[in-house]
Amino acid sequence: MDPYDGDGNYMHQEDDWDRDMLLDPAWEKQQRKTFTAWCNSHLRKAGTQIENIEEDFRDGLKLMLLLEVISGERLAKPERGKMRVHKISNVNKALGFIASKGVKLVSIGAEEIVDGNAKMTLGMIWTIILRFAIQDISVEETSAKEGLLLWCQRKTAPYKNVNIQNFHISWKDGLGFCALIHRHRPELIDYGKLRKDDPMTNLNTAFDVAEKYLDIPKMLDAEDIVGTARPDEKAIMTYVSSFYHAFSGAQKAETAANRICKVLAVNQENEQLMEDYEKLASDLLDWIRRTIPWLENRMPENTMQAMQQKLEDFRDYRRLHKPPKVQEKCQLEINFNTLQTKLRLSNRPAFMPSEGKMVSDINNAWGNLEGAEKGYEEWLLNEIRRLERLDHLAEKFRQKAAIHEAWTEGKENLLQKRDYETASLSEIKALLKKHEAFESDLAAHQDRVEQIAAIAQELNELDYYDSPSVNARCQRICDQWDALGGLTQKRSEALQRTEKLLETIDQLYLEFAKRAAPFNNWMEGAMEDLQDTFIVHTIEEIQGLSTAHDQFKATLPEADKERIAILGIHSEIAKIVQTYHVNMAGTNPYTTINPEEINAKWDKVRQLVPQRDQALVEEHARQQNNERLRRQFANQANVIGPWIQTKMEEIGRISIEMHGTLEDQLSHLRQYEKSIINYKPKIDQLEGDYQLIQEALIFDNKHTNYTMEHIRVGWEQLLTTIARTINEIENQILTRDAKGISQEQLNEFRASFNHFDRKRTGIMDADDFKTCLISMGYNLGENEFSRIMSVVDPNRMGIVTFQAFIDFMSRETADTDTADQVMASFKVLAGDKNYILADELCRELPPDQAEYCIARMAPYTGPDGVPGALDYMSFSTALYGESDL
């Protein structure tokens, strides 16, 4: 299974360090030994090694060196200090480099490595081994751990007793290691002599041969593997990966070596040694000659970055460039001595290097190199400290200058704006507030400008390389500052001057508004009054309007003075605007009224005054004519109205007084009726006068209390009353004749009725009628009184007229006599029978009464069921209805 996911990050099962396994001391021992040997196999390429894996990596230096060797890449510059913070910084750089290769470091921190935590250190080394020794193994589309396992299986497949399935117990008998060596270098191991039951021999054989012939350091002892039930997987994987890398390039190296061995001879080897010496000496001397001027150069750089680069170059020289040259120098001396020995043993002349390339010459040149090197680093550090101070001051200057320039950006244009020329007073006041705030801000920035100048002065004193540009920028800032000060003063003066002018104009505007508003209202009211359609009904009202109009005309001269004064205020405003060239942005803020509107309304008022005069004159003439019509109508109405009232009273007296007979009263009433009808032309004449009043739209008349409606109603009531009174007298005559009532009885009835007619209206109400009956001896209950009221007041109006009273009284008087007459008539018609026939009765009556009689008697059936036969009760009921007969 591929230990890398799709994003190139090491998967969890390989990335997460198994802490529990480290609790097994045997496994920890195997890992410590294996990982130490693996690290040394690489560190020796850089001329160093480690003894204690958790101690030697604590400062991070050898850890960074290890990563540079195995990756072939340069890491960040390490810290050379001995403090804990320096060590943590170095380890963090190493861990950061590992993380940059796509490896997730789970729970591994720099502090644990610096503190010598063995478990964390071993976990870190195992992560490095996985990344740089196992990750790139690829066999048949498998990689890393699976690829390495597949490679082992393919290489050991032909060997008996070898079955590689994992990286622990499959290697415990040692045959797997021996099979790998025999597969690639069969001459090194006699595989046929190995036995599966002798793992110690097998393991020792494989480890010794690998160390001796394959340059694979001995990473484990046979006892480490045999002595545990299950060897540590990580240790075995690390060891096996060394075999993979050794054999993967062994064939090429062997072929090249064999080719060289076949080509070169002994003489050629010696000559090559000579050439190598000459070349190595020349290269070393050339390097020394190039390096000495570089070390002797004390010319300071202008920038901190350049000086730090020099220091970094010097440290690289000490750490990377000089150590190989020291080795070359040592190797040159060794090679020289070896070559001289070989030449002497082969009886060859001693080797004489070219002039100036003797060992002594090289030693002298090396001494000069070390002399130049002495004090160079101290000079670099002192120069860096000086540049740090300059860079700090320069950066401080740039920051303050940038802040100041950013603040001043656009300020000159802002101060030169003439926005106050078109601003209103409120806007001017706002601009003044804003300008005052700017002045405060400007004063606050004075300190920064002084600091900028002081820093520039100090940079000049310290001989800063870029002083000209600093001075130029400082001068620009100072010049701009002086310009801002001058512009600020000018703008302040302009704003204050404009404010005073606008305040004056504002006061004039306000005064104009205060006086123009009431004057405008007066003119609008005057125009409204002058154009108002007046409605008057009397001559007094029109005279009052004329008086008020005359009073209004008397106020016009004073009003004209006020108008001229108001227009004068506006003229003063215009004069100020013209004199001081004030650019007015708008109109009067306190009113919408303008001089043109005032003049237009004043002209309108002047035009309306004579029009109003003419209208009042015309209305006065019309009211005079109306007054004539009123008097004309009143003169007639004041005569006709009383006349009607008098006649009504006279008729009333005639109807209730008891002078003469009913025929005399009727004759008297008919004469009244004739005189009333003869009065009709005067009513018609009054109607004509009223028609003229209506046409003139006259609605009241103070000269009379009578209206035409009153006259009409009175006239109609008079006609109705005289007709009704005549009818009542006629009905009384009919009642008298029908009932046989004497004149004395009528007079008594009238006297009783008038006595109980308390309101003297000719009508009794129910209470008065009841009192009257009681006085006459009637014993009345509620039901009996209700029955009597239904007779005298069939319409249920609650009143009793004199006619109804006479009918009731005459009936009460005549009931006994009528019963006797009915009985006698029945006996005559019936003969010796106890009933009469309707037909017989009808023969005795006139035709019209006979027909009525048949209709009355048809519903009754006499004794023994004879149709049209009536006994006495049926006879009386048919004739008189339900009664007391």
Tab-separated table of N, CA and C in Angstrom, residues 397 404-405 407-408 411-412 415-416 442 446 449-450 452-453 469-488:
chain	number	residue	atom	x	y	z
A	397	PHE	N	12.927	57.491	9.420
A	397	PHE	CA	12.722	58.683	8.599
A	397	PHE	C	11.685	58.419	7.515
A	404	HIS	N	3.659	61.543	7.146
A	404	HIS	CA	3.422	62.984	6.973
A	404	HIS	C	2.967	63.290	5.546
A	405	GLU	N	3.616	62.680	4.559
A	405	GLU	CA	3.231	62.931	3.167
A	405	GLU	C	1.818	62.435	2.878
A	407	TRP	N	-0.497	62.302	5.089
A	407	TRP	CA	-1.399	63.259	5.744
A	407	TRP	C	-1.544	64.544	4.936
A	408	THR	N	-0.432	65.019	4.363
A	408	THR	CA	-0.465	66.287	3.628
A	408	THR	C	-1.005	66.143	2.214
A	411	LYS	N	-3.839	68.289	0.859
A	411	LYS	CA	-4.158	69.384	1.788
A	411	LYS	C	-4.019	70.749	1.110
A	412	GLU	N	-3.014	70.910	0.248
A	412	GLU	CA	-2.842	72.203	-0.418
A	412	GLU	C	-4.052	72.522	-1.304
A	415	LEU	N	-6.886	73.502	0.903
A	415	LEU	CA	-6.770	74.854	1.445
A	415	LEU	C	-6.954	75.931	0.375
A	416	GLN	N	-6.688	75.576	-0.869
A	416	GLN	CA	-6.819	76.550	-1.964
A	416	GLN	C	-8.229	76.571	-2.563
A	442	LEU	N	-3.000	70.434	12.262
A	442	LEU	CA	-1.744	70.946	11.713
A	442	LEU	C	-0.735	71.201	12.832
A	446	GLN	N	3.214	69.362	13.879
A	446	GLN	CA	4.459	70.137	13.934
A	446	GLN	C	5.585	69.313	14.539
A	449	VAL	N	7.124	66.907	12.031
A	449	VAL	CA	8.018	67.573	11.074
A	449	VAL	C	9.379	67.840	11.720
A	450	GLU	N	9.374	68.279	12.973
A	450	GLU	CA	10.629	68.521	13.663
A	450	GLU	C	11.407	67.214	13.849
A	452	ILE	N	11.285	64.623	11.870
A	452	ILE	CA	11.826	64.267	10.549
A	452	ILE	C	13.111	65.043	10.280
A	453	ALA	N	13.101	66.332	10.588
A	453	ALA	CA	14.298	67.152	10.357
A	453	ALA	C	15.449	66.689	11.248
A	469	SER	N	19.223	62.005	-0.997
A	469	SER	CA	17.779	61.803	-1.177
A	469	SER	C	17.020	62.116	0.117
A	470	VAL	N	17.637	61.783	1.284
A	470	VAL	CA	17.010	62.095	2.563
A	470	VAL	C	16.871	63.605	2.720
A	471	ASN	N	17.947	64.329	2.405
A	471	ASN	CA	17.922	65.790	2.536
A	471	ASN	C	16.888	66.418	1.590
A	472	ALA	N	16.845	65.877	0.369
A	472	ALA	CA	15.887	66.421	-0.600
A	472	ALA	C	14.451	66.201	-0.115
A	473	ARG	N	14.216	64.996	0.387
A	473	ARG	CA	12.845	64.693	0.869
A	473	ARG	C	12.503	65.536	2.090
A	474	CYS	N	13.470	65.708	2.989
A	474	CYS	CA	13.253	66.532	4.179
A	474	CYS	C	12.966	67.972	3.782
A	475	GLN	N	13.714	68.483	2.782
A	475	GLN	CA	13.522	69.860	2.345
A	475	GLN	C	12.128	70.040	1.732
A	476	ARG	N	11.700	69.028	0.968
A	476	ARG	CA	10.355	69.103	0.379
A	476	ARG	C	9.288	69.149	1.467
A	477	ILE	N	9.502	68.335	2.486
A	477	ILE	CA	8.527	68.294	3.582
A	477	ILE	C	8.478	69.641	4.296
A	478	CYS	N	9.662	70.208	4.568
A	478	CYS	CA	9.709	71.511	5.258
A	478	CYS	C	9.087	72.615	4.409
A	479	ASP	N	9.423	72.617	3.110
A	479	ASP	CA	8.845	73.630	2.223
A	479	ASP	C	7.324	73.488	2.161
A	480	GLN	N	6.895	72.247	2.044
A	480	GLN	CA	5.442	72.013	1.986
A	480	GLN	C	4.776	72.439	3.300
A	481	TRP	N	5.468	72.190	4.410
A	481	TRP	CA	4.920	72.564	5.713
A	481	TRP	C	4.732	74.084	5.809
A	482	ASP	N	5.782	74.832	5.355
A	482	ASP	CA	5.674	76.301	5.359
A	482	ASP	C	4.526	76.760	4.457
A	483	ALA	N	4.390	76.080	3.285
A	483	ALA	CA	3.312	76.447	2.365
A	483	ALA	C	1.940	76.168	2.987
A	484	LEU	N	1.836	75.046	3.677
A	484	LEU	CA	0.564	74.714	4.326
A	484	LEU	C	0.206	75.754	5.386
A	485	GLY	N	1.238	76.215	6.122
A	485	GLY	CA	0.986	77.232	7.135
A	485	GLY	C	0.442	78.507	6.520
A	486	GLY	N	1.072	78.942	5.428
A	486	GLY	CA	0.606	80.159	4.771
A	486	GLY	C	-0.789	80.014	4.195
A	487	LEU	N	-1.042	78.880	3.559
A	487	LEU	CA	-2.373	78.646	2.986
A	487	LEU	C	-3.433	78.549	4.077
A	488	THR	N	-3.038	77.957	5.205
A	488	THR	CA	-3.995	77.834	6.318
A	488	THR	C	-4.408	79.208	6.831
